[in-house]
XYZ file of C-alpha atoms in Angstrom:
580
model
C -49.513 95.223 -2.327
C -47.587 93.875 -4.959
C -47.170 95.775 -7.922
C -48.284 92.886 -10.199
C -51.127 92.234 -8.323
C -53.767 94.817 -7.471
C -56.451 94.772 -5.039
C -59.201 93.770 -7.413
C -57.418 90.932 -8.853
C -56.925 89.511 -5.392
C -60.565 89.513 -4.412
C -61.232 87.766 -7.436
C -58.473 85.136 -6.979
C -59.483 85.021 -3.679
C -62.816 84.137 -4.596
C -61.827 81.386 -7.256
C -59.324 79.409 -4.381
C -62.197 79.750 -2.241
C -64.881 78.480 -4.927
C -62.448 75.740 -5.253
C -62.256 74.591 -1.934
C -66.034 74.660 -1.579
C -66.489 72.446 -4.571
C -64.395 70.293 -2.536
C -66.823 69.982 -0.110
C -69.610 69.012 -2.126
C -68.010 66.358 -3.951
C -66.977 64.857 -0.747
C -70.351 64.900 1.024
C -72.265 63.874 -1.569
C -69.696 60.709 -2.918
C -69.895 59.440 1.218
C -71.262 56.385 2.337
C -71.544 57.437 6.065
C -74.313 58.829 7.667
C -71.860 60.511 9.445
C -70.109 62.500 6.441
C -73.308 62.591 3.960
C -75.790 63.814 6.563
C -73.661 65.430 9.613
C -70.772 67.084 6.897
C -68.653 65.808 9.674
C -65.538 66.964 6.939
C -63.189 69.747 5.647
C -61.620 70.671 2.273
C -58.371 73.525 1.506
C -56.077 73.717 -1.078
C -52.314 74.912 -0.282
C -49.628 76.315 -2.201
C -46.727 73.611 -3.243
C -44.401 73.688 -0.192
C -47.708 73.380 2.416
C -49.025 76.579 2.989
C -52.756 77.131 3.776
C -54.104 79.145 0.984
C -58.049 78.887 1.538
C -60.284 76.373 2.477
C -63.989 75.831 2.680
C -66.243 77.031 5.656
C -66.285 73.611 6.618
C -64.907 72.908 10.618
C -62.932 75.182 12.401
C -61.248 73.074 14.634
C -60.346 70.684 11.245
C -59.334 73.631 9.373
C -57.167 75.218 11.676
C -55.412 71.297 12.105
C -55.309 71.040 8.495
C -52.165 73.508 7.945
C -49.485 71.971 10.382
C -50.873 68.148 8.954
C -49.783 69.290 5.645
C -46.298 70.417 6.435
C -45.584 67.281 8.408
C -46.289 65.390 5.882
C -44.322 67.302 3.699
C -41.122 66.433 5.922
C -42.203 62.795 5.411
C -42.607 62.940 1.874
C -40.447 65.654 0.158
C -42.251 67.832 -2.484
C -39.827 66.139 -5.059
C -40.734 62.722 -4.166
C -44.164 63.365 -4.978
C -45.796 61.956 -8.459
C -48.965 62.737 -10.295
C -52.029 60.904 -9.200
C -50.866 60.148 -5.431
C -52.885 60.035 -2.903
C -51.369 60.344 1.281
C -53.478 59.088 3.964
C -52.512 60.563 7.965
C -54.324 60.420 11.154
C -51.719 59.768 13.619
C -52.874 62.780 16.345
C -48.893 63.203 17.316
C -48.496 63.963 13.666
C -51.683 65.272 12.460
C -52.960 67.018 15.635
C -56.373 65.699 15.637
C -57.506 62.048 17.117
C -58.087 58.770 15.120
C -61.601 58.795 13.187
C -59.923 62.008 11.383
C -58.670 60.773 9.061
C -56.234 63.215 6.469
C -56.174 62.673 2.159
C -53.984 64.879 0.730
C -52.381 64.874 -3.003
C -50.198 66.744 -5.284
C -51.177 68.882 -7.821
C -49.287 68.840 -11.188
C -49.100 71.470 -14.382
C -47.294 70.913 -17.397
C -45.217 68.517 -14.905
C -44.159 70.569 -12.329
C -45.667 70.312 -8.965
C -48.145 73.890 -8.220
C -50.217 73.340 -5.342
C -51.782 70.816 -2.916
C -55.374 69.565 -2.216
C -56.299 68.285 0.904
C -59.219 67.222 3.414
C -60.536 65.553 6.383
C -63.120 63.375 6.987
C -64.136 61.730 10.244
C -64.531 58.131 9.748
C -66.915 56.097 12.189
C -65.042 53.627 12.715
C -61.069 52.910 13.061
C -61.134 50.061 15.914
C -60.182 50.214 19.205
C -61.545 49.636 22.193
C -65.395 50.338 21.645
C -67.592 51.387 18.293
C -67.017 54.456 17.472
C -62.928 54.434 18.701
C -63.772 57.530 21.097
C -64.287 55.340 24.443
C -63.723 57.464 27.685
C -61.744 54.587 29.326
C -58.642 54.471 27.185
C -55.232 55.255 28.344
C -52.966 55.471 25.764
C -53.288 55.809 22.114
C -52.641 51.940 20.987
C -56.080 51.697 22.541
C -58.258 53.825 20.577
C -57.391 52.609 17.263
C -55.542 52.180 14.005
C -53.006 54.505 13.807
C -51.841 56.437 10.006
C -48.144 57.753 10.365
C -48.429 59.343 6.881
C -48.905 56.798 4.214
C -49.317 56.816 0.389
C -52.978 54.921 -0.163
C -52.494 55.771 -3.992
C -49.249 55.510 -6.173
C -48.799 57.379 -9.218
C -52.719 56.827 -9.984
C -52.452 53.102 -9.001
C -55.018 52.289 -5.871
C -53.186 50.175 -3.400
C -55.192 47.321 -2.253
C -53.219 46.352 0.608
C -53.266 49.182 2.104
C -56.942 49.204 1.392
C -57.464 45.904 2.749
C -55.328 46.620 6.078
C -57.974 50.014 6.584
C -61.065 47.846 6.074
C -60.154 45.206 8.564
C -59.308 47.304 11.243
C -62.605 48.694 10.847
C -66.075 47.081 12.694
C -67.372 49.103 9.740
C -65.255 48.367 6.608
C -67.644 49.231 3.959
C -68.134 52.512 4.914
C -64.795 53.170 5.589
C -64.116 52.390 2.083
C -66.491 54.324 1.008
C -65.219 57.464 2.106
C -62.151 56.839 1.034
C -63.166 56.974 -2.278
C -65.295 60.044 -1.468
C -61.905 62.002 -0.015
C -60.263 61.023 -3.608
C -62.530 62.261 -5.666
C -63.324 65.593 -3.487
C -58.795 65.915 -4.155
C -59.767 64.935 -8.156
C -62.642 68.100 -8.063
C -59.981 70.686 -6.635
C -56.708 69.200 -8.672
C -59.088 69.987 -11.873
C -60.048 73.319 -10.874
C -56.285 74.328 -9.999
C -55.048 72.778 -12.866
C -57.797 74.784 -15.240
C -56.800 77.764 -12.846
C -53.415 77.554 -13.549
C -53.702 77.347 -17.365
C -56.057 80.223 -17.462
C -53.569 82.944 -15.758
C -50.196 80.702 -15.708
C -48.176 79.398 -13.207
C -45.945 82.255 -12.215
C -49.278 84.433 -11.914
C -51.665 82.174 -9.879
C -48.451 81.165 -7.227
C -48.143 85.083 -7.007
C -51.438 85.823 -6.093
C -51.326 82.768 -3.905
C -48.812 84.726 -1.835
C -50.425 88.242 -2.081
C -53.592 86.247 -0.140
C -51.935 85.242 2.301
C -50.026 88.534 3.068
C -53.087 90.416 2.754
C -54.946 88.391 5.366
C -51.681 88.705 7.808
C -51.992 92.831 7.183
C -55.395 92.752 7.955
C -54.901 91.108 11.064
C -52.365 92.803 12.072
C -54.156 96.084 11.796
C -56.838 94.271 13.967
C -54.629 93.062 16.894
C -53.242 97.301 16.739
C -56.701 98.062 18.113
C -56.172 95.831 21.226
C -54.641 97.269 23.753
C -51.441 95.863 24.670
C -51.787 93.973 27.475
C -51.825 90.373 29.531
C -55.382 89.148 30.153
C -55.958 85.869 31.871
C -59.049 83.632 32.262
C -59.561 79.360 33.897
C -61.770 77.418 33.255
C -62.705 73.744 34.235
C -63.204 70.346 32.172
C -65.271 68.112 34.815
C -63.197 65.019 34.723
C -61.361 62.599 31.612
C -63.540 59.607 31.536
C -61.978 57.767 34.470
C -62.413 60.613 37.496
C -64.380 63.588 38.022
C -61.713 65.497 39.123
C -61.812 69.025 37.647
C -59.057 69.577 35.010
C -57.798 73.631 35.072
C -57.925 75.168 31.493
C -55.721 78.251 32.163
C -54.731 81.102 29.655
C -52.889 83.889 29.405
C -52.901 86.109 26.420
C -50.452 88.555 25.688
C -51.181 91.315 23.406
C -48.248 92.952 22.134
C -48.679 96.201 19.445
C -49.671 93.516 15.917
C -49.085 89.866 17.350
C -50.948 88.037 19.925
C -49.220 85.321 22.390
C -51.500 82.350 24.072
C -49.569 80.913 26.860
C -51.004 77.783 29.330
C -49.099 78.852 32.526
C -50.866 76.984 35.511
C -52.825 74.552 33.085
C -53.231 70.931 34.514
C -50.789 67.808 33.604
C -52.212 65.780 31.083
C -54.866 63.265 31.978
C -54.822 59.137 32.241
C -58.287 59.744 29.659
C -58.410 60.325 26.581
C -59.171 64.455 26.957
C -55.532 65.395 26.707
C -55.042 67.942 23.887
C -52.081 67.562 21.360
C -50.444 71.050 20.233
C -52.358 70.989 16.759
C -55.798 70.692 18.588
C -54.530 73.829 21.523
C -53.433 76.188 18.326
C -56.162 75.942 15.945
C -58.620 76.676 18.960
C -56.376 80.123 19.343
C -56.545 80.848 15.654
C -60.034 80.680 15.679
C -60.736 82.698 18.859
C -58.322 85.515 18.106
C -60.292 85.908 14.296
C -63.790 85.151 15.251
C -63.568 88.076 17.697
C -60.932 90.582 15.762
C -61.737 90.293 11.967
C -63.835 87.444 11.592
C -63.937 88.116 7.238
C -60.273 88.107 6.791
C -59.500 85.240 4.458
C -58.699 82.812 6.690
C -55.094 81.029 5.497
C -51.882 80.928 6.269
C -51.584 84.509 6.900
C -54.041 84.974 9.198
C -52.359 82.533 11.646
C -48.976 84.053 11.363
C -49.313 86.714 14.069
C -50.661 84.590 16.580
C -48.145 82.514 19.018
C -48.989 79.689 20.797
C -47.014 78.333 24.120
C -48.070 75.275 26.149
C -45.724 73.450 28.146
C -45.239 69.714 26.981
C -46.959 66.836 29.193
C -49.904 68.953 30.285
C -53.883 68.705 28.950
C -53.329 71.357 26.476
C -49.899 69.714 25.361
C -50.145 65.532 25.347
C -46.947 63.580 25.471
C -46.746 60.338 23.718
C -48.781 57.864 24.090
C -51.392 60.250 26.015
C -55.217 59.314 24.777
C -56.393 61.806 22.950
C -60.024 60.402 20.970
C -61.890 62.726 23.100
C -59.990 66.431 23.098
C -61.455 67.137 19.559
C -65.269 67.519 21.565
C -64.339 68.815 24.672
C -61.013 69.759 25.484
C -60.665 72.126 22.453
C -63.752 73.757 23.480
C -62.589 74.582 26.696
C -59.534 76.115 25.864
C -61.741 78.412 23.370
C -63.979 79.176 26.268
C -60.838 80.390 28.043
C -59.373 82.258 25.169
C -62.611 84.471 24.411
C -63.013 84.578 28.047
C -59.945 86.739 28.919
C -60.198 88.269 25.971
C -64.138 89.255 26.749
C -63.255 92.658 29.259
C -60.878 93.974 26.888
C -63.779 93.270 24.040
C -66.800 93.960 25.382
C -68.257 94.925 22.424
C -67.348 91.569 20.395
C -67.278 89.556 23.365
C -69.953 86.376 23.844
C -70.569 84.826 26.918
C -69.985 81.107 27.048
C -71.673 78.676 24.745
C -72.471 74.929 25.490
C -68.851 74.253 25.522
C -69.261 70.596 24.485
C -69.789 68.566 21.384
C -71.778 66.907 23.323
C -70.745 63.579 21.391
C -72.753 60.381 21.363
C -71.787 57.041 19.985
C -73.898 53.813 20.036
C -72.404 50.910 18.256
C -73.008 47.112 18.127
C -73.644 44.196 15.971
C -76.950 44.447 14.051
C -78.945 40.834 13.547
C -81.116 42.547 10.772
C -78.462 43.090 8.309
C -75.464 40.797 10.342
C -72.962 43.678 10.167
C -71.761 45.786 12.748
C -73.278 49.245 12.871
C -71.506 52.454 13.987
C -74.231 55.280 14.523
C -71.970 58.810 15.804
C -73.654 62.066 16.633
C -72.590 65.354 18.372
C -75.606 67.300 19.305
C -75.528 71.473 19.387
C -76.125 73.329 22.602
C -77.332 76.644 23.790
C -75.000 79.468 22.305
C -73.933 81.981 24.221
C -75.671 85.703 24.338
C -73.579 88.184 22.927
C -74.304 92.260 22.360
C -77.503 92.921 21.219
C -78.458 89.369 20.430
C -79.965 86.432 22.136
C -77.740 83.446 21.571
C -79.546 81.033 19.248
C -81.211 77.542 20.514
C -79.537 73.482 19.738
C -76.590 75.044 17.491
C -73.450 74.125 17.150
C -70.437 76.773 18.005
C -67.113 77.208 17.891
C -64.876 74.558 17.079
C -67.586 72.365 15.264
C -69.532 73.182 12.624
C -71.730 69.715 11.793
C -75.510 69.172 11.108
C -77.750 66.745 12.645
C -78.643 63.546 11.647
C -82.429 63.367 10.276
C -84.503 61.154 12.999
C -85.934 59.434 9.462
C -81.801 58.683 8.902
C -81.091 57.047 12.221
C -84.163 54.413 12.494
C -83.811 53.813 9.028
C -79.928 53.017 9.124
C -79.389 51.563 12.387
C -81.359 49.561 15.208
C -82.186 52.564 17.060
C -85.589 54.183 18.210
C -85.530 57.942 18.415
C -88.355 58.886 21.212
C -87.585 62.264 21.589
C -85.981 65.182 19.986
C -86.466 68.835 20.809
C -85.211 71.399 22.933
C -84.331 71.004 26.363
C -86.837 72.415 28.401
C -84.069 74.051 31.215
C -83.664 77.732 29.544
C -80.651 79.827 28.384
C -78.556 81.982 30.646
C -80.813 84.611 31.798
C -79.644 88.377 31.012
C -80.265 91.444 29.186
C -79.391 89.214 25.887
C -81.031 85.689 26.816
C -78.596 82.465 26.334
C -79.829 79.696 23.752
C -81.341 76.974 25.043
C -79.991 72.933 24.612
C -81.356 69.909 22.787
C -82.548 67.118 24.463
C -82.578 63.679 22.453
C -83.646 60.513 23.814
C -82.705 57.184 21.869
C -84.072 53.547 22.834
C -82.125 50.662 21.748
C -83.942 48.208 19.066
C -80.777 45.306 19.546
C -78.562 43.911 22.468
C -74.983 44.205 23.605
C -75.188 48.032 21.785
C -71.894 49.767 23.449
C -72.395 53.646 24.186
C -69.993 56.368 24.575
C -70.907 59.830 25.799
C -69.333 62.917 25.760
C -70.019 65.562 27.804
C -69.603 68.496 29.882
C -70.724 71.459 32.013
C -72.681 69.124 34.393
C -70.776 71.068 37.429
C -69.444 73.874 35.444
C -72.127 75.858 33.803
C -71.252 77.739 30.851
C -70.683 81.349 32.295
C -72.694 84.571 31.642
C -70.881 87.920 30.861
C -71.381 91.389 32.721
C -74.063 90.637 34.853
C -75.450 87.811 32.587
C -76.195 84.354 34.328
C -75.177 80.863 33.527
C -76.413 78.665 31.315
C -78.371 75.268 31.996
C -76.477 72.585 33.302
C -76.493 69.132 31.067
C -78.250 66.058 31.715
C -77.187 62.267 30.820
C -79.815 59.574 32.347
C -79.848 55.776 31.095
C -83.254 53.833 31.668
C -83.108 50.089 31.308
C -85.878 48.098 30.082
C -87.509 47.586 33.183
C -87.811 51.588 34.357
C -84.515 51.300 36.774
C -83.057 55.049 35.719
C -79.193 55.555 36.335
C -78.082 59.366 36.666
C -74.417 59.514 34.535
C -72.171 61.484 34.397
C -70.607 63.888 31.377
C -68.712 60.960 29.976
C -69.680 57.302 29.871
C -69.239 54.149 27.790
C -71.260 51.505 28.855
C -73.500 48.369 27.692
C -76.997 48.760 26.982
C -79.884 46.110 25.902
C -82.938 46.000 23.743
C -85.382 48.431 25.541
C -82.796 50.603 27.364
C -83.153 54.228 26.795
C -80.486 56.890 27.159
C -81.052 60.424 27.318
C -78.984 63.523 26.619
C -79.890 67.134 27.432
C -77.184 69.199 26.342
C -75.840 72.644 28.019
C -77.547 76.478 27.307
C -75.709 78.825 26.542
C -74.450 82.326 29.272
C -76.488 85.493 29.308
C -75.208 88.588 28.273
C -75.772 92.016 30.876
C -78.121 92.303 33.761
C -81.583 89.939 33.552
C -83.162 92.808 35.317
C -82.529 94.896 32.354
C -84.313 92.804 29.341
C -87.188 94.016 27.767
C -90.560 92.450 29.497
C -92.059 92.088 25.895
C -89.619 89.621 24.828
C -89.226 88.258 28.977
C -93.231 87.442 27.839
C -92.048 86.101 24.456
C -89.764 83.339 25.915
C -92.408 81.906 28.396
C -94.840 81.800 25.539
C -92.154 79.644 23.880
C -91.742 77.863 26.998
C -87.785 78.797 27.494
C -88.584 80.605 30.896
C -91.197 79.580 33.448
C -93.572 82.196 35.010
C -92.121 81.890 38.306
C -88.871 82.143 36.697
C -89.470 85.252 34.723
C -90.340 86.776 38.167
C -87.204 85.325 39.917
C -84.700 86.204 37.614
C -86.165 88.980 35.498
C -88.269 90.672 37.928
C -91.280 90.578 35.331
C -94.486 89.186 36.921
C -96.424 87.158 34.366
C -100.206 85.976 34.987
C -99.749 82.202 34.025
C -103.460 81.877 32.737
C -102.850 84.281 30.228
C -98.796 85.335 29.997
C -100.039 88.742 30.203
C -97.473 91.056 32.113
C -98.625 92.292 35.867
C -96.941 95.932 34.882
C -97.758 96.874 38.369
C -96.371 94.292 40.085
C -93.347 94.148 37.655
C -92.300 97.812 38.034
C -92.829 96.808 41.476
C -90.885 94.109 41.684
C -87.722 95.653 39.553
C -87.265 98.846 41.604
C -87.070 96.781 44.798
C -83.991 94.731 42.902
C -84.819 91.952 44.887
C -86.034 89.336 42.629
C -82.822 88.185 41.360
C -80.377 86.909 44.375
């Protein structure tokens, strides 16, 4: 530690970049005009030191926030630090820049104290709409990037405090939905105002020299501290595949294969054997593939250390250009951010899970599970863009059943209130509630899914799903089982019911129902082995069935009552024959 800095004055700056950030947040989500950033929080918010350097950022996304680092030091090669002026305002969402897909779209502005350039805000916010081929720009049948939308290469939106209305104008148009566009535009600027007040307060409070110092300190503390962590690993190669089932256009699998490398403090992710990148839009850029190992390697070594740009530092990241994990130009990319990045964090924490047991969690939904439906509403006579990505079953980890229609790993969004959708869109929500296929059974039960079905109130409504883990359940650990498979279904209007599969855009009418039932999450340890007091619980809750909880728990259950048989389960447990 720094002489001028002890370790009581770093928790407390720590705390005040943090506080920062977060304030971020809240301006941005509640200045929005989308559902989708308002209601869902589909955004992220950091501040970083003056040459780019992550220096903390609100508990927001991971898989934005781990992007959000490498975005700003591009841009930074665009636009020099001495180039920049007071009161601009930089607008990015090209992925081969940025890392991340289209609808993301990047704000990020200078900081200034007594004229001198201290620090950076930044933050993301997923727009619905950017064109492209379908509502929603995330369609599952695009081939190259030209076709999913308009395309930022790093562009100043505000000039020295002056708005720039053609660039405004050229954002709006290229948008079915302009207005809200705009409207979170505005919310992204004034989220950078809230955190270029605070740092400039900051800044005057303890002076520039002192805040930049402690700024450092921060980071090197969280790089110590993980360091120390990785020490505890033994050193070591461990290796893991896993499957996406298809890009869009085939359902061919696509091989997600890792091999990490722990060597005494740093960590190496390599991609050795993964599969060339796809003609869909699942391929993975670089940014995308490293933020999913940043966040795997914490959330199972230190998951409190501060996470900025020295928690990344010991962790390497290898992936050989022109495969899934490592797009080449013009690969399509919209739909990586939902699926392929969870796969490759399924892989991670997979290899890592024997060497961890202890931390370890068997596989969650491994999906976003995105849905899109967009179209032209004759109520209001402006196109509507409604977006949702719907949790899944998390997976069971030590001591813990995994918890029910949550979000995990690389996404970190709410819902959308049922009250929100009819209200803002021509949509009918029939059902919404868990999926009624259980959690990985084990020891430590998986969460269950969440089914929603949504009927269409207008015609010529385009959908886009997103899916996975149809085929490829999400895996148990140590004797734990897989999760439940997902469902898609559409029904038209007159009852004909089409099975789809994990990712879809197609037309539906006035009537037409489509249904989602997303993915439980793996079982942790030996089914046989859970206690037949909460094996009871979950069929009174209706996650297990009673001729389940005999099959694969070897706990007999009367089904008038839900009482246990205790004969007939001890029974049934020492022959070890329930569960095949």
């Amino acid at each position: 530690m720094s002489a001028k800095v002890d370790a009581i004055t770093i928790e407390v700056m720590k705390n005040a970049f943090h506080t920062i950030a977060e304030e971020m947040g809240v301006a941005l989500i509640k200045t929005a005009l989308s559902t989708n950033i308002k209601d869902r929080m589909d955004c992220s918010t950091a501040i970083y030191t003056k040459d780019g350097k992550l220096v903390a950022q609100a508990e927001h996304i991971p898989l934005h926030l781990g992007l959000m680092p490498s975005v700003v030091g591009e841009v930074l090669k665009i636009y020099k630090p001495d180039e920049l002026k007071e009161g601009d305002a930089i607008l990015i969402n090209d992925p081969y820049i940025s890392g991340s897909h289209l609808p993301d779209i990047f704000m990020i502005s200078p900081v200034f104290h007594q004229g001198r350039l201290v620090a950076l805000t930044a933050n993301i916010a997923h727009h619905i709409d950017v064109g492209g081929m379908t509502p929603g720009s995330c369609s599952v049948k695009t081939t190259e990037i030209f076709q999913e939308g308009l395309r930022l290469p790093a562009i100043r939106v505000r000039k020295a405090g002056v708005m720039d209305e053609e660039v405004l104008r050229l954002l709006t148009k290229n948008s079915r939905t302009g207005k809200e566009m705009l409207g979170d535009i505005y919310a992204q600027l004034a989220a950078n105002k809230i955190g270029e007040t605070r740092l400039k307060e900051l800044f005057e409070r303890y002076s520039t020299d002192f805040t930049e110092t402690c700024m450092n300190e921060l980071m090197n503390y969280s790089e110590r501290r993980l360091r120390a962590a990785i020490r505890k690993v033994p050193n070591g190669t461990y290796t893991f595949e896993d499957y996406l089932e298809g890009d869009g256009l085939t359902r061919d699998l696509i091989k997600i294969a890792v091999q990490v490398c722990v060597k005494d403090d740093e960590i190496h992710v390599s991609f050795e054997g993964t599969s060339p990148q796809a003609r869909g839009s699942i391929n993975s850029t670089i940014g995308v593939t490293s933020a999913c190992a940043y966040y795997a390697v914490k959330a199972l070594l230190d998951p409190e250390v501060p996470p900025n740009d020295g928690a990344y530092r010991p962790v390497r990241v290898h992936a050989k250009e022109g495969t899934v994990v490592n797009a080449k130009f013009p690969a399509a990319v919209s739909n990586a951010n939902g699926n392929t990045s969870q796969r490759i964090t399924d892989a991670i924490l997979g290899a890592l899970a024997p060497v961890l047991p202890e931390a370890a969690i068997a596989a969650c939904s491994g999906s976003m599970n995105g849905l899109n439906f967009g179209g032209f509403n004759e109520a209001t006579g402006e196109y509507f863009s409604y977006i949702e990505t719907c949790g899944g079953g998390q997976g069971a980890v030590l001591g813990l059943d995994g918890m029910n229609g949550v979000h995990t790993h690389m996404t970190n969004t709410r819902n959308t209130p049922t009250e929100v959708i009819e209200q803002s869109y021509p949509l009918l929500v029939k059902k919404y509630s868990f999926a009624e296929t259980g959690g990985g059974y084990g020891k430590f039960r998986g969460g269950v899914g969440i089914t929603r079905e949504i009927v269409s109130e207008s015609d010529d409504v385009i959908v886009t799903i997103t899916s996975e883990r149809q085929r490829t359940r999400p895996w148990g650990l140590f004797g734990g089982k897989e999760g439940a498979a997902s469902e898609c279904i559409h029904i038209t209007a007159s009852g004909e019911v089409t099975n789809l599969p994990p990712k879809a855009t197609l037309a539906i009418n006035k009537g037409d129902t489509v249904i989602i039932s997303t993915p439980g999450g793996g079982g942790y340890m030996d089914p046989f082995s859970r206690d037949p007091e909460l094996v009871r619980e979950d069929a009174r809750l209706g996650y297990v069935k009673p001729d389940e909880a005999a099959r694969e728990y070897g706990v007999v259950l009367i089904p008038e009552t839900l009482e246990i048989d205790a004969k007939r389960t001890a029974q049934l447990r020492r022959s070890g024959t329930a569960h095949v």
